[in-house]
Backbone as CSV, one residue per row, in Angstrom:
resi,resn,N_x,N_y,N_z,CA_x,CA_y,CA_z,C_x,C_y,C_z
1,MET,8.967,20.360,0.868,8.161,20.219,2.079,9.063,20.340,3.304
2,LYS,8.707,21.236,4.223,9.454,21.405,5.463,8.582,20.930,6.615
3,ILE,9.136,20.054,7.427,8.333,19.470,8.507,9.081,19.571,9.829
4,PHE,8.367,20.049,10.845,8.834,19.968,12.230,8.041,18.840,12.870
5,HIS,8.714,17.843,13.389,8.017,16.613,13.777,8.607,16.083,15.081
6,ILE,7.804,16.103,16.144,8.149,15.391,17.372,7.257,14.160,17.416
7,ASN,7.854,13.000,17.326,7.071,11.763,17.264,7.613,10.787,18.292
8,ASN,6.957,10.726,19.438,7.319,9.746,20.458,6.595,8.446,20.121
9,LEU,7.303,7.546,19.465,6.710,6.341,18.889,7.008,5.135,19.769
10,PHE,5.949,4.485,20.246,6.096,3.350,21.150,5.408,2.099,20.602
11,LEU,5.257,1.990,19.270,4.509,0.876,18.686,5.121,-0.473,19.036
12,GLU,6.442,-0.539,19.044,7.106,-1.812,19.334,7.043,-2.152,20.822
13,GLN,7.132,-1.127,21.660,7.054,-1.320,23.109,6.125,-0.255,23.696
14,PRO,4.816,-0.482,23.598,3.842,0.507,24.100,4.095,0.838,25.568
15,LYS,3.868,2.098,25.923,4.122,2.557,27.291,2.818,2.574,28.076
16,LYS,2.869,1.993,29.270,1.696,1.920,30.142,1.712,3.077,31.136
17,PHE,0.560,3.729,31.243,0.364,4.768,32.249,-0.929,4.419,32.982
18,GLY,-0.815,3.655,34.062,-1.991,3.149,34.740,-2.761,2.205,33.824
19,ASP,-4.058,2.456,33.619,-4.899,1.621,32.756,-4.798,1.996,31.279
20,ILE,-4.001,3.008,30.954,-3.959,3.548,29.593,-2.626,3.212,28.945
21,THR,-2.687,2.740,27.708,-1.497,2.397,26.936,-1.324,3.412,25.811
22,ILE,-0.119,3.955,25.680,0.176,4.944,24.641,1.099,4.302,23.599
23,TYR,0.691,4.416,22.328,1.466,3.862,21.219,2.249,4.946,20.477
24,GLN,1.741,6.177,20.533,2.358,7.262,19.790,1.781,8.583,20.287
25,ILE,2.658,9.584,20.441,2.188,10.913,20.804,3.198,11.929,20.298
26,GLY,2.699,13.060,19.797,3.626,14.061,19.292,2.914,15.234,18.658
27,VAL,3.700,16.030,17.938,3.186,17.202,17.231,3.875,17.261,15.874
28,LEU,3.128,17.656,14.851,3.692,17.758,13.504,3.308,19.096,12.914
29,GLN,4.293,19.748,12.279,4.029,21.019,11.602,4.616,20.961,10.201
30,SER,3.793,21.258,9.208,4.224,21.307,7.817,4.122,22.748,7.333
31,THR,5.123,23.205,6.597,5.144,24.598,6.147,4.799,24.748,4.678
32,ASP,4.200,23.749,4.082,3.584,23.923,2.761,2.501,22.873,2.605
33,LYS,1.744,22.968,1.540,0.641,22.040,1.322,1.199,20.632,1.136
34,THR,0.739,19.708,1.952,1.347,18.386,2.054,0.286,17.305,2.146
35,VAL,0.620,16.126,1.611,-0.224,14.948,1.775,0.479,13.970,2.708
36,PHE,-0.164,13.640,3.818,0.330,12.601,4.711,-0.481,11.356,4.376
37,ASP,0.105,10.471,3.604,-0.661,9.477,2.867,-1.286,8.401,3.736
38,THR,-2.141,7.617,3.100,-2.961,6.630,3.785,-2.101,5.607,4.516
39,HIS,-2.460,5.394,5.779,-1.836,4.336,6.562,-2.899,3.755,7.471
40,SER,-2.746,2.511,7.840,-3.755,1.827,8.643,-3.340,1.755,10.102
41,HIS,-4.313,1.957,10.964,-4.084,1.850,12.402,-4.095,0.399,12.859
42,GLY,-3.499,0.181,13.995,-3.640,-1.087,14.680,-4.873,-1.038,15.573
43,ASN,-4.866,-1.823,16.612,-6.018,-1.900,17.505,-5.920,-0.809,18.573
44,PHE,-6.042,0.455,18.128,-5.994,1.576,19.049,-6.787,2.759,18.482
45,PHE,-7.134,3.696,19.369,-7.773,4.948,18.987,-6.674,5.996,18.767
46,GLU,-7.028,7.061,18.028,-6.047,8.131,17.828,-6.750,9.484,17.724
47,PHE,-6.172,10.484,18.406,-6.600,11.871,18.270,-5.760,12.556,17.192
48,THR,-6.384,13.400,16.386,-5.702,14.383,15.558,-6.308,15.723,15.931
49,ALA,-5.515,16.623,16.515,-6.014,17.891,17.048,-5.321,19.045,16.322
50,ILE,-6.084,19.800,15.532,-5.521,20.848,14.683,-5.211,22.092,15.507
51,ILE,-3.945,22.481,15.543,-3.511,23.677,16.263,-3.599,24.901,15.352
52,GLU,-3.085,24.769,14.125,-3.111,25.854,13.143,-3.389,25.273,11.761
53,GLY,-4.072,26.062,10.924,-4.289,25.683,9.542,-5.583,24.925,9.317
54,THR,-5.758,24.478,8.081,-6.921,23.692,7.692,-6.452,22.442,6.962
55,ALA,-7.250,21.389,7.050,-6.853,20.119,6.444,-8.084,19.285,6.135
56,GLU,-7.872,18.280,5.284,-8.885,17.254,5.058,-8.355,15.955,5.624
57,ILE,-9.144,15.368,6.517,-8.770,14.074,7.080,-9.723,13.036,6.514
58,SER,-9.263,11.821,6.356,-10.153,10.768,5.869,-10.022,9.541,6.757
59,ALA,-11.141,8.835,6.894,-11.177,7.560,7.599,-11.826,6.551,6.677
60,ASN,-11.066,5.516,6.326,-11.563,4.461,5.439,-12.095,5.025,4.129
61,GLY,-11.388,6.055,3.619,-11.711,6.609,2.312,-12.719,7.737,2.316
62,THR,-13.352,8.039,3.459,-14.347,9.105,3.526,-13.705,10.372,4.084
63,PRO,-13.769,11.521,3.352,-13.077,12.739,3.776,-13.919,13.630,4.679
64,LEU,-13.214,14.485,5.458,-13.866,15.457,6.340,-12.918,16.640,6.527
65,SER,-13.451,17.853,6.440,-12.632,19.057,6.613,-12.447,19.370,8.092
66,LEU,-11.215,19.764,8.455,-10.884,20.164,9.824,-10.231,21.537,9.793
67,SER,-10.471,22.330,10.833,-9.819,23.620,10.952,-9.325,23.803,12.384
68,GLU,-8.796,24.983,12.668,-8.175,25.255,13.964,-9.093,24.903,15.135
69,ASN,-8.534,24.197,16.110,-9.202,23.765,17.343,-10.114,22.550,17.157
70,ASP,-10.211,22.016,15.941,-10.975,20.787,15.733,-10.157,19.580,16.189
71,ILE,-10.837,18.607,16.792,-10.232,17.334,17.179,-10.981,16.227,16.455
72,PHE,-10.238,15.287,15.890,-10.854,14.145,15.207,-10.428,12.865,15.902
73,LEU,-11.389,11.960,16.085,-11.113,10.681,16.737,-11.119,9.563,15.699
74,SER,-9.981,8.913,15.523,-9.879,7.746,14.652,-10.111,6.488,15.471
75,TYR,-10.750,5.493,14.855,-11.088,4.253,15.543,-10.074,3.150,15.231
76,PRO,-10.065,2.074,16.031,-9.158,0.954,15.753,-9.329,0.420,14.330
77,PHE,-8.201,0.172,13.686,-8.118,-0.421,12.352,-8.615,0.503,11.244
78,ASP,-8.815,1.786,11.532,-9.148,2.746,10.484,-7.981,2.871,9.505
79,SER,-8.313,3.154,8.236,-7.334,3.668,7.288,-7.412,5.190,7.367
80,HIS,-6.268,5.842,7.423,-6.201,7.235,7.862,-5.334,8.034,6.894
81,LYS,-5.775,9.266,6.542,-5.020,10.117,5.617,-5.273,11.575,5.963
82,ILE,-4.260,12.441,5.774,-4.410,13.870,6.010,-3.861,14.638,4.813
83,ILE,-4.624,15.615,4.323,-4.191,16.515,3.256,-4.246,17.934,3.789
84,SER,-3.127,18.642,3.772,-3.086,20.024,4.226,-3.702,20.929,3.173
85,PHE,-4.604,21.823,3.608,-5.214,22.800,2.710,-4.592,24.185,2.866
86,SER,-3.691,24.339,3.815,-3.097,25.648,4.079,-1.587,25.559,3.959
87,ASP,-0.943,26.734,3.845,0.513,26.755,3.716,1.201,26.298,4.994
88,GLU,0.490,26.364,6.098,1.069,25.910,7.366,0.021,25.110,8.137
89,LEU,0.355,23.884,8.473,-0.537,23.015,9.236,0.222,22.475,10.439
90,LYS,-0.396,22.558,11.592,0.228,22.049,12.809,-0.826,21.310,13.611
91,TYR,-0.494,20.107,14.078,-1.468,19.345,14.863,-0.778,18.405,15.851
92,TYR,-1.493,18.148,16.965,-1.098,17.119,17.913,-1.704,15.788,17.472
93,PHE,-1.058,14.690,17.870,-1.631,13.367,17.643,-1.290,12.466,18.822
94,MET,-2.184,11.535,19.108,-1.973,10.603,20.208,-2.731,9.313,19.926
95,ALA,-2.039,8.187,19.940,-2.643,6.867,19.735,-2.660,6.124,21.062
96,PHE,-3.802,5.533,21.408,-3.945,4.953,22.751,-4.976,3.834,22.754
97,ASP,-4.917,3.020,23.792,-6.028,2.148,24.174,-6.017,2.021,25.697
98,THR,-6.892,1.191,26.239,-7.012,1.091,27.691,-7.454,-0.311,28.095
99,THR,-7.103,-0.694,29.298,-7.571,-1.971,29.851,-8.684,-1.758,30.870
100,ASN,-9.055,-0.503,31.099,-10.129,-0.193,32.032,-11.461,-0.630,31.423
101,GLU,-12.147,-1.561,32.074,-13.362,-2.142,31.497,-14.463,-1.113,31.283
102,GLN,-14.604,-0.175,32.200,-15.630,0.855,32.051,-15.315,1.766,30.869
103,PHE,-14.034,2.135,30.719,-13.635,2.953,29.580,-13.864,2.187,28.277
104,LEU,-13.462,0.903,28.259,-13.619,0.094,27.052,-15.083,-0.014,26.633
105,PHE,-15.952,-0.227,27.612,-17.379,-0.339,27.318,-17.895,0.936,26.650
106,ASN,-17.508,2.097,27.193,-17.974,3.364,26.645,-17.322,3.700,25.311
107,LEU,-16.059,3.337,25.128,-15.402,3.552,23.834,-16.045,2.690,22.753
108,ASP,-16.409,1.470,23.124,-17.092,0.593,22.163,-18.440,1.187,21.765
109,LYS,-19.153,1.770,22.715,-20.431,2.425,22.413,-20.219,3.590,21.452
110,ILE,-19.121,4.334,21.622,-18.833,5.459,20.734,-18.629,4.967,19.302
111,THR,-17.838,3.888,19.139,-17.573,3.392,17.783,-18.843,2.888,17.112
112,GLN,-19.756,2.350,17.884,-20.995,1.829,17.313,-21.997,2.947,17.025
113,GLN,-22.118,3.903,17.924,-23.136,4.940,17.795,-22.721,6.093,16.901
114,TYR,-21.415,6.329,16.790,-20.938,7.476,16.025,-19.961,7.033,14.936
115,SER,-20.396,6.089,14.113,-19.520,5.568,13.060,-19.349,6.559,11.916
116,ALA,-20.358,7.412,11.656,-20.259,8.399,10.577,-19.113,9.362,10.865
117,ILE,-18.317,9.647,9.848,-17.082,10.423,10.054,-17.360,11.822,10.586
118,GLU,-18.472,12.447,10.158,-18.753,13.811,10.614,-19.073,13.873,12.103
119,ASN,-19.437,12.753,12.689,-19.746,12.721,14.115,-18.518,12.510,14.991
120,ARG,-17.361,12.353,14.368,-16.136,12.131,15.144,-15.327,13.418,15.323
121,LYS,-15.819,14.530,14.775,-15.141,15.824,14.897,-15.772,16.614,16.037
122,PHE,-14.933,17.203,16.903,-15.452,17.971,18.023,-14.394,18.962,18.491
123,LYS,-14.776,19.828,19.416,-13.852,20.783,20.029,-13.861,20.561,21.536
124,ASN,-12.682,20.612,22.165,-12.583,20.443,23.604,-11.274,21.074,24.074
125,THR,-11.372,22.226,24.743,-10.163,22.955,25.143,-9.346,22.195,26.184
126,ASN,-9.999,21.421,27.030,-9.256,20.661,28.039,-8.383,19.593,27.390
127,ILE,-8.934,18.872,26.401,-8.141,17.853,25.713,-6.940,18.500,25.033
128,PHE,-7.134,19.655,24.400,-6.012,20.369,23.769,-4.921,20.676,24.792
129,SER,-5.324,21.198,25.926,-4.358,21.562,26.963,-3.618,20.333,27.482
130,TYR,-4.358,19.249,27.744,-3.734,18.023,28.242,-2.777,17.421,27.210
131,LEU,-3.174,17.455,25.928,-2.303,16.927,24.870,-0.990,17.694,24.804
132,ALA,-1.081,19.033,24.860,0.128,19.860,24.801,1.083,19.522,25.942
133,GLN,0.534,19.386,27.146,1.372,19.058,28.298,1.934,17.644,28.198
134,ALA,1.129,16.700,27.694,1.583,15.309,27.580,2.697,15.170,26.558
135,VAL,2.628,15.925,25.447,3.704,15.901,24.453,5.007,16.362,25.091
136,CYS,4.943,17.451,25.856,6.146,17.968,26.533,6.701,16.951,27.532
137,GLU,5.834,16.366,28.333,6.276,15.454,29.385,6.872,14.166,28.819
138,THR,6.333,13.662,27.701,6.879,12.434,27.110,8.142,12.713,26.297
139,THR,8.385,13.978,25.959,9.572,14.346,25.176,10.748,14.696,26.078
140,GLU,10.481,15.488,27.101,11.523,15.905,28.039,11.084,15.540,29.450
141,LYS,11.522,14.401,29.912,11.085,13.902,31.220,11.622,14.778,32.359
142,ASP,10.771,14.948,33.356,11.134,15.689,34.562,10.761,14.825,35.764
143,ILE,10.998,15.315,36.946,10.638,14.571,38.132,9.128,14.312,38.143
144,PHE,8.737,13.093,38.437,7.332,12.651,38.477,6.644,12.748,37.107
145,SER,7.419,12.664,36.023,6.822,12.750,34.683,5.815,11.637,34.436
146,ASP,6.174,10.403,34.829,5.268,9.280,34.583,3.953,9.460,35.341
147,GLU,4.056,9.917,36.578,2.851,10.134,37.372,2.006,11.263,36.775
148,TYR,2.667,12.310,36.308,1.954,13.437,35.706,1.283,13.007,34.407
149,CYS,2.014,12.231,33.580,1.440,11.744,32.326,0.230,10.841,32.585
150,THR,0.332,10.013,33.615,-0.800,9.147,33.954,-2.040,9.982,34.231
151,ALA,-1.872,11.066,34.981,-2.999,11.950,35.283,-3.507,12.651,34.023
152,LEU,-2.592,13.094,33.168,-2.992,13.776,31.934,-3.774,12.852,31.010
153,PHE,-3.265,11.624,30.818,-3.937,10.685,29.922,-5.300,10.267,30.478
154,LEU,-5.377,10.120,31.785,-6.662,9.814,32.405,-7.648,10.955,32.152
155,GLY,-7.173,12.193,32.295,-8.024,13.349,32.035,-8.495,13.400,30.591
156,ILE,-7.610,13.055,29.659,-7.965,13.058,28.238,-9.082,12.063,27.950
157,ILE,-8.946,10.837,28.483,-9.957,9.803,28.223,-11.293,10.197,28.840
158,ILE,-11.269,10.707,30.064,-12.515,11.104,30.714,-13.180,12.250,29.957
159,GLU,-12.385,13.236,29.513,-12.942,14.331,28.722,-13.566,13.808,27.431
160,LEU,-12.911,12.846,26.801,-13.440,12.255,25.566,-14.792,11.601,25.803
161,LEU,-14.884,10.788,26.846,-16.130,10.073,27.134,-17.243,11.049,27.515
162,ARG,-16.901,12.077,28.250,-17.892,13.092,28.597,-18.341,13.859,27.355
163,GLN,-17.394,14.137,26.465,-17.702,14.880,25.242,-18.780,14.164,24.430
164,PHE,-18.577,12.876,24.212,-19.535,12.138,23.397,-20.844,11.899,24.149
165,ASN,-20.763,11.765,25.457,-21.992,11.610,26.231,-22.843,12.872,26.157
166,SER,-22.193,14.043,26.184,-22.931,15.312,26.142,-23.513,15.580,24.766
167,GLN,-22.955,14.940,23.724,-23.426,15.177,22.368,-24.438,14.134,21.906
168,LYS,-24.783,13.190,22.768,-25.598,12.073,22.313,-26.967,12.501,21.807
169,ASN,-27.465,13.643,22.285,-28.779,14.090,21.834,-28.720,14.889,20.542
170,SER,-27.544,15.422,20.186,-27.439,16.240,18.978,-26.846,15.478,17.798
171,LEU,-26.123,14.389,18.067,-25.532,13.599,16.990,-26.433,12.418,16.658
172,ARG,-26.636,12.203,15.377,-27.520,11.110,14.977,-26.842,9.761,15.156
173,LEU,-27.617,8.737,15.368,-27.104,7.377,15.419,-26.869,6.882,14.000
174,PRO,-25.931,5.979,13.813,-25.725,5.442,12.454,-26.935,4.653,12.016
175,ASN,-27.217,4.709,10.704,-28.300,3.867,10.217,-27.817,2.420,10.152
176,LYS,-28.713,1.504,9.884,-28.372,0.080,9.957,-27.310,-0.311,8.935
177,HIS,-27.286,0.349,7.780,-26.285,0.025,6.769,-24.891,0.499,7.190
178,GLU,-24.803,1.682,7.820,-23.516,2.178,8.317,-22.964,1.264,9.406
179,ALA,-23.822,0.863,10.327,-23.393,-0.036,11.398,-22.945,-1.382,10.827
180,PHE,-23.667,-1.869,9.809,-23.323,-3.145,9.196,-21.979,-3.062,8.475
181,ALA,-21.767,-1.980,7.711,-20.504,-1.811,6.983,-19.327,-1.749,7.946
182,TYR,-19.514,-1.061,9.080,-18.445,-0.986,10.080,-18.137,-2.366,10.641
183,SER,-19.178,-3.171,10.868,-18.973,-4.525,11.383,-18.188,-5.371,10.385
184,VAL,-18.492,-5.219,9.102,-17.773,-5.956,8.058,-16.305,-5.533,8.031
185,MET,-16.057,-4.212,8.086,-14.677,-3.709,8.126,-13.915,-4.298,9.302
186,ASN,-14.542,-4.255,10.466,-13.892,-4.745,11.673,-13.582,-6.237,11.569
187,TYR,-14.499,-6.994,10.971,-14.252,-8.430,10.824,-13.064,-8.680,9.892
188,ILE,-13.025,-7.977,8.763,-11.907,-8.151,7.827,-10.591,-7.774,8.499
189,ASN,-10.574,-6.642,9.203,-9.346,-6.176,9.856,-8.811,-7.186,10.864
190,THR,-9.709,-7.836,11.584,-9.294,-8.734,12.661,-9.168,-10.199,12.226
191,HIS,-9.529,-10.499,10.963,-9.434,-11.875,10.467,-8.667,-11.963,9.150
192,VAL,-7.831,-10.945,8.892,-7.140,-10.899,7.607,-6.194,-12.087,7.425
193,TYR,-5.694,-12.656,8.524,-4.803,-13.812,8.424,-5.561,-15.107,8.115
194,SER,-6.769,-15.219,8.604,-7.487,-16.488,8.476,-8.441,-16.533,7.288
195,MET,-8.840,-15.375,6.762,-9.788,-15.365,5.650,-9.141,-15.884,4.366
196,LYS,-9.848,-16.766,3.698,-9.369,-17.273,2.409,-10.155,-16.694,1.242
197,SER,-11.353,-16.191,1.540,-12.196,-15.621,0.499,-13.227,-14.703,1.145
198,LEU,-13.594,-13.643,0.428,-14.621,-12.735,0.926,-15.989,-13.403,1.028
199,THR,-16.184,-14.476,0.290,-17.476,-15.168,0.344,-17.737,-15.760,1.730
200,GLU,-16.681,-15.895,2.541,-16.858,-16.384,3.908,-17.742,-15.451,4.727
201,LEU,-17.831,-14.190,4.304,-18.646,-13.217,5.029,-20.122,-13.610,5.039
202,SER,-20.543,-14.348,4.016,-21.944,-14.788,3.950,-22.299,-15.627,5.164
203,LYS,-21.424,-16.555,5.530,-21.665,-17.426,6.670,-21.613,-16.641,7.973
204,ILE,-20.696,-15.677,8.054,-20.516,-14.897,9.274,-21.715,-13.986,9.530
205,PHE,-22.197,-13.315,8.479,-23.232,-12.297,8.654,-24.630,-12.759,8.243
206,GLY,-24.725,-13.937,7.637,-26.028,-14.498,7.343,-26.747,-13.908,6.154
207,TYR,-25.988,-13.304,5.226,-26.571,-12.748,4.004,-25.814,-13.274,2.786
208,GLU,-26.458,-13.216,1.611,-25.764,-13.534,0.376,-24.608,-12.549,0.178
209,TYR,-23.518,-13.051,-0.390,-22.349,-12.192,-0.581,-22.687,-10.961,-1.430
210,SER,-23.480,-11.146,-2.471,-23.836,-10.024,-3.342,-24.560,-8.923,-2.571
211,HIS,-25.371,-9.322,-1.592,-26.100,-8.352,-0.767,-25.128,-7.595,0.141
212,ILE,-24.200,-8.319,0.753,-23.188,-7.686,1.613,-22.350,-6.704,0.808
213,SER,-21.916,-7.137,-0.375,-21.072,-6.306,-1.229,-21.799,-5.034,-1.665
214,LYS,-23.067,-5.164,-1.997,-23.846,-4.009,-2.452,-24.011,-2.979,-1.340
215,ILE,-24.346,-3.439,-0.131,-24.508,-2.521,0.999,-23.181,-1.834,1.326
216,PHE,-22.103,-2.618,1.334,-20.781,-2.078,1.673,-20.373,-0.988,0.684
217,SER,-20.512,-1.261,-0.598,-20.107,-0.304,-1.628,-20.937,0.967,-1.563
218,LYS,-22.232,0.824,-1.389,-23.114,1.989,-1.341,-22.835,2.846,-0.114
219,THR,-22.497,2.214,0.989,-22.306,2.936,2.254,-20.930,3.571,2.353
220,THR,-19.889,2.856,1.944,-18.508,3.332,2.130,-17.912,3.988,0.901
221,LYS,-18.603,3.903,-0.231,-18.128,4.471,-1.506,-16.859,3.784,-2.003
222,GLN,-16.663,2.545,-1.624,-15.569,1.730,-2.153,-16.034,0.281,-2.177
223,SER,-15.452,-0.492,-3.065,-15.880,-1.889,-3.172,-15.324,-2.708,-2.021
224,LEU,-16.020,-3.759,-1.692,-15.582,-4.683,-0.644,-14.262,-5.335,-1.042
225,ALA,-14.154,-5.688,-2.306,-12.921,-6.322,-2.801,-11.722,-5.394,-2.648
226,HIS,-11.928,-4.102,-2.937,-10.828,-3.139,-2.809,-10.406,-2.991,-1.351
227,TYR,-11.380,-2.910,-0.454,-11.058,-2.770,0.968,-10.241,-3.961,1.458
228,TYR,-10.667,-5.161,1.114,-9.953,-6.382,1.502,-8.559,-6.412,0.882
229,HIS,-8.478,-6.031,-0.385,-7.210,-5.978,-1.107,-6.206,-5.084,-0.383
230,ILE,-6.641,-3.883,0.018,-5.749,-2.934,0.685,-5.343,-3.427,2.067
231,GLN,-6.277,-3.999,2.814,-5.943,-4.476,4.159,-4.912,-5.596,4.115
232,ARG,-5.034,-6.493,3.148,-4.041,-7.580,3.014,-2.662,-7.009,2.712
233,LEU,-2.599,-6.011,1.833,-1.305,-5.448,1.459,-0.690,-4.646,2.602
234,VAL,-1.510,-3.999,3.405,-0.988,-3.284,4.584,-0.323,-4.276,5.531
235,VAL,-0.978,-5.402,5.772,-0.406,-6.437,6.634,0.844,-7.022,5.980
236,ALA,0.809,-7.203,4.658,1.972,-7.732,3.936,3.184,-6.830,4.130
237,ARG,2.977,-5.520,4.022,4.075,-4.575,4.221,4.681,-4.718,5.611
238,SER,3.815,-4.832,6.616,4.294,-4.968,7.987,5.099,-6.251,8.159
239,LEU,4.611,-7.351,7.613,5.312,-8.632,7.728,6.663,-8.590,7.018
240,LEU,6.690,-8.013,5.822,7.940,-7.912,5.071,8.972,-7.085,5.832
241,SER,8.510,-5.994,6.435,9.421,-5.107,7.158,9.949,-5.738,8.440
242,LYS,9.250,-6.760,8.935,9.714,-7.470,10.132,10.599,-8.663,9.782
243,GLY,10.890,-8.836,8.475,11.810,-9.883,8.052,11.171,-11.147,7.528
244,THR,9.834,-11.203,7.467,9.158,-12.388,6.940,9.455,-12.523,5.454
245,SER,9.718,-13.745,5.002,10.059,-13.945,3.589,8.845,-13.730,2.704
246,VAL,9.101,-13.467,1.420,8.029,-13.249,0.455,7.141,-14.486,0.364
247,ASN,7.747,-15.669,0.337,6.973,-16.917,0.281,6.056,-17.062,1.492
248,GLU,6.601,-16.766,2.676,5.811,-16.894,3.906,4.655,-15.911,3.927
249,VAL,4.897,-14.690,3.476,3.822,-13.685,3.456,2.692,-14.141,2.548
250,ALA,3.046,-14.652,1.375,2.024,-15.137,0.435,1.186,-16.250,1.060
251,GLN,1.837,-17.132,1.807,1.120,-18.234,2.457,0.269,-17.735,3.620
252,ILE,0.834,-16.862,4.451,0.137,-16.357,5.630,-1.150,-15.637,5.233
253,LEU,-1.083,-14.872,4.134,-2.238,-14.072,3.712,-3.088,-14.771,2.653
254,ASN,-2.818,-16.066,2.456,-3.681,-16.914,1.628,-3.781,-16.464,0.174
255,TYR,-2.660,-15.965,-0.383,-2.620,-15.720,-1.827,-2.498,-17.057,-2.551
256,SER,-3.011,-17.119,-3.758,-3.015,-18.380,-4.495,-1.615,-18.848,-4.847
257,SER,-0.675,-17.907,-4.973,0.713,-18.251,-5.281,1.612,-17.075,-4.943
258,VAL,2.921,-17.350,-4.884,3.891,-16.280,-4.667,3.847,-15.296,-5.826
259,TYR,3.671,-15.825,-7.023,3.599,-14.957,-8.206,2.413,-14.004,-8.107
260,SER,1.258,-14.523,-7.692,0.064,-13.692,-7.565,0.282,-12.584,-6.534
261,PHE,0.872,-12.934,-5.387,1.150,-11.934,-4.363,2.138,-10.890,-4.871
262,SER,3.246,-11.333,-5.476,4.277,-10.407,-5.952,3.733,-9.468,-7.015
263,ASN,2.937,-10.019,-7.921,2.361,-9.207,-8.993,1.394,-8.163,-8.430
264,THR,0.562,-8.572,-7.467,-0.396,-7.659,-6.836,0.331,-6.564,-6.069
265,PHE,1.362,-6.946,-5.326,2.130,-5.992,-4.534,2.814,-4.966,-5.436
266,LYS,3.448,-5.443,-6.501,4.165,-4.535,-7.401,3.208,-3.595,-8.119
267,LYS,2.037,-4.100,-8.470,1.041,-3.272,-9.151,0.573,-2.140,-8.229
268,GLN,0.501,-2.417,-6.924,0.035,-1.411,-5.969,1.114,-0.396,-5.625
269,TYR,2.348,-0.871,-5.409,3.389,-0.011,-4.864,4.519,0.338,-5.835
270,GLY,4.553,-0.306,-6.995,5.565,0.044,-7.980,6.908,-0.625,-7.789
271,LEU,6.999,-1.582,-6.865,8.225,-2.355,-6.688,7.864,-3.717,-6.107
272,SER,8.755,-4.679,-6.305,8.474,-6.045,-5.873,8.553,-6.153,-4.355
273,PRO,7.932,-7.189,-3.767,8.051,-7.380,-2.313,9.497,-7.508,-1.844
274,LEU,10.316,-8.192,-2.633,11.715,-8.373,-2.252,12.445,-7.034,-2.206
275,ASN,12.218,-6.185,-3.217,12.856,-4.873,-3.221,12.300,-3.982,-2.109
276,TYR,11.031,-4.175,-1.780,10.432,-3.417,-0.680,11.139,-3.749,0.632
277,LYS,11.422,-5.050,0.871,12.120,-5.468,2.094,13.460,-4.762,2.229
278,LYS,14.154,-4.589,1.087,15.484,-3.981,1.116,15.415,-2.459,1.257
279,THR,14.373,-1.862,0.667,14.312,-0.406,0.561,13.586,0.263,1.701
280,PHE,12.546,-0.409,2.244,11.697,0.217,3.254,11.591,-0.665,4.494
281,PRO,12.588,-0.613,5.374,12.524,-1.421,6.595,11.450,-0.960,7.571
282,ASN,10.966,0.291,7.426,9.893,0.808,8.289,8.555,0.502,7.630
283,PRO,7.619,-0.217,8.274,6.368,-0.592,7.643,5.481,0.576,7.271
284,LEU,5.750,1.789,7.792,4.946,2.945,7.427,5.643,3.858,6.434
285,SER,6.765,3.411,5.856,7.558,4.328,5.051,7.061,4.486,3.629
286,LEU,6.146,3.651,3.189,5.603,3.778,1.845,4.109,3.956,1.914
287,PRO,3.556,5.007,1.263,2.116,5.218,1.298,1.343,4.043,0.752
288,GLU,0.201,3.818,1.320,-0.606,2.639,1.021,-1.114,2.603,-0.408
289,ASN,-1.473,3.770,-0.963,-2.099,3.803,-2.271,-1.244,4.491,-3.324
290,ALA,0.063,4.611,-3.074,0.883,5.389,-3.984,2.006,4.568,-4.596
291,ASN,2.418,4.966,-5.790,3.601,4.418,-6.418,4.832,4.959,-5.704
292,ILE,5.950,4.260,-5.805,7.170,4.677,-5.102,7.597,6.086,-5.481
293,SER,7.308,6.519,-6.696,7.694,7.854,-7.129,6.925,8.944,-6.404
294,GLU,5.829,8.550,-5.693,5.006,9.526,-4.990,5.256,9.490,-3.486
295,LYS,6.359,8.886,-3.053,6.618,8.684,-1.636,6.566,10.006,-0.876
296,GLN,5.827,10.020,0.253,5.673,11.201,1.095,6.026,10.846,2.527
297,SER,6.230,11.856,3.347,6.395,11.636,4.776,5.054,11.516,5.434
298,ILE,4.928,10.597,6.392,3.702,10.465,7.157,4.057,10.357,8.613
299,LYS,3.086,10.657,9.437,3.364,10.534,10.875,3.220,9.098,11.297
C-alpha cells in the first residue's frame, strides 16, 4: 500500500478560527485498494470529499458508495470506515465543530432530520474549492493565513447549512425508529463512563430493554450489546494510550473485574491491554474491529 498523506492533526490542541474549531484537516491518496479501518469520532463533524476514485464509506456499520466529487458528512461520535474500490483513491477530510449558536442549532437539525446514511452524501463545488485552499493554508502558512482560513471555514459551514436547507424537500425525514436508534447511540457515546448496564436505557427512554434492543438491532443491523461493547473498547484504547493503568481503565468503564476487561480487550484486538500500551501509543493506531495481524493505516 502506497499512501500520500497530509494530515494536519489538532486533536490534542484544537485550532480556533473565529467561531469554528478545527480538529483535523488534510488530504489522503492511496495507490492501491485499501481499507482505512473503523475508528470512532469525538464530539465533532467531519467531511470526506472524494477527489478521485470510488470508495465505500460506513457510519456506525452502515455502508454507502461514494465516487468522484461526492462529499459525505460524518456526525459526532460516529464510527467511521473507508474501503477503496479503485486502484487510486484521493480525498480531502476535515473535522470541525463550532460555538456559533445559530450554526449549532442548524447542525443539530441536520443530525436529527438526516440520520439515514444515504442522506448525508451530496455534491458542492464551493466546499471542494474551500477545502483545497484550506488544506494548503493550514499546511504552508503565508501572510494572513489565519484570517484567510477563518473566512474559508466560515464559507464551508455556510455552504453546508445551505446545502441541507435546499435539499429539505427532496430528502426524506428519518422514521421514528431511525431517530430513536440515533438517540440511543448518542446517549451511549456520551455516557460510556457512567453507564453500568445497558438496562439503564429503560429508565432513560421509558421502554422495556427488550423493546429498545429489538428496535436498535432492526434499524442499525447490529446488536445493542455489540455497539456498547465497541464504544467501551474505543474509549479504553484512548485511556490506555494516554497512560491510564489497566486497573484504572477497568474501573472507569465499569467492567466487573480487571480479568474481564483484559480478556475482552485481547479477544477483540489480539493482544493484552498492557501490551497495547507498550505497542500502540497512538489511540488510533489499531483498527477497532481487527486483530493485530490485520493492522492498517488510517487517517
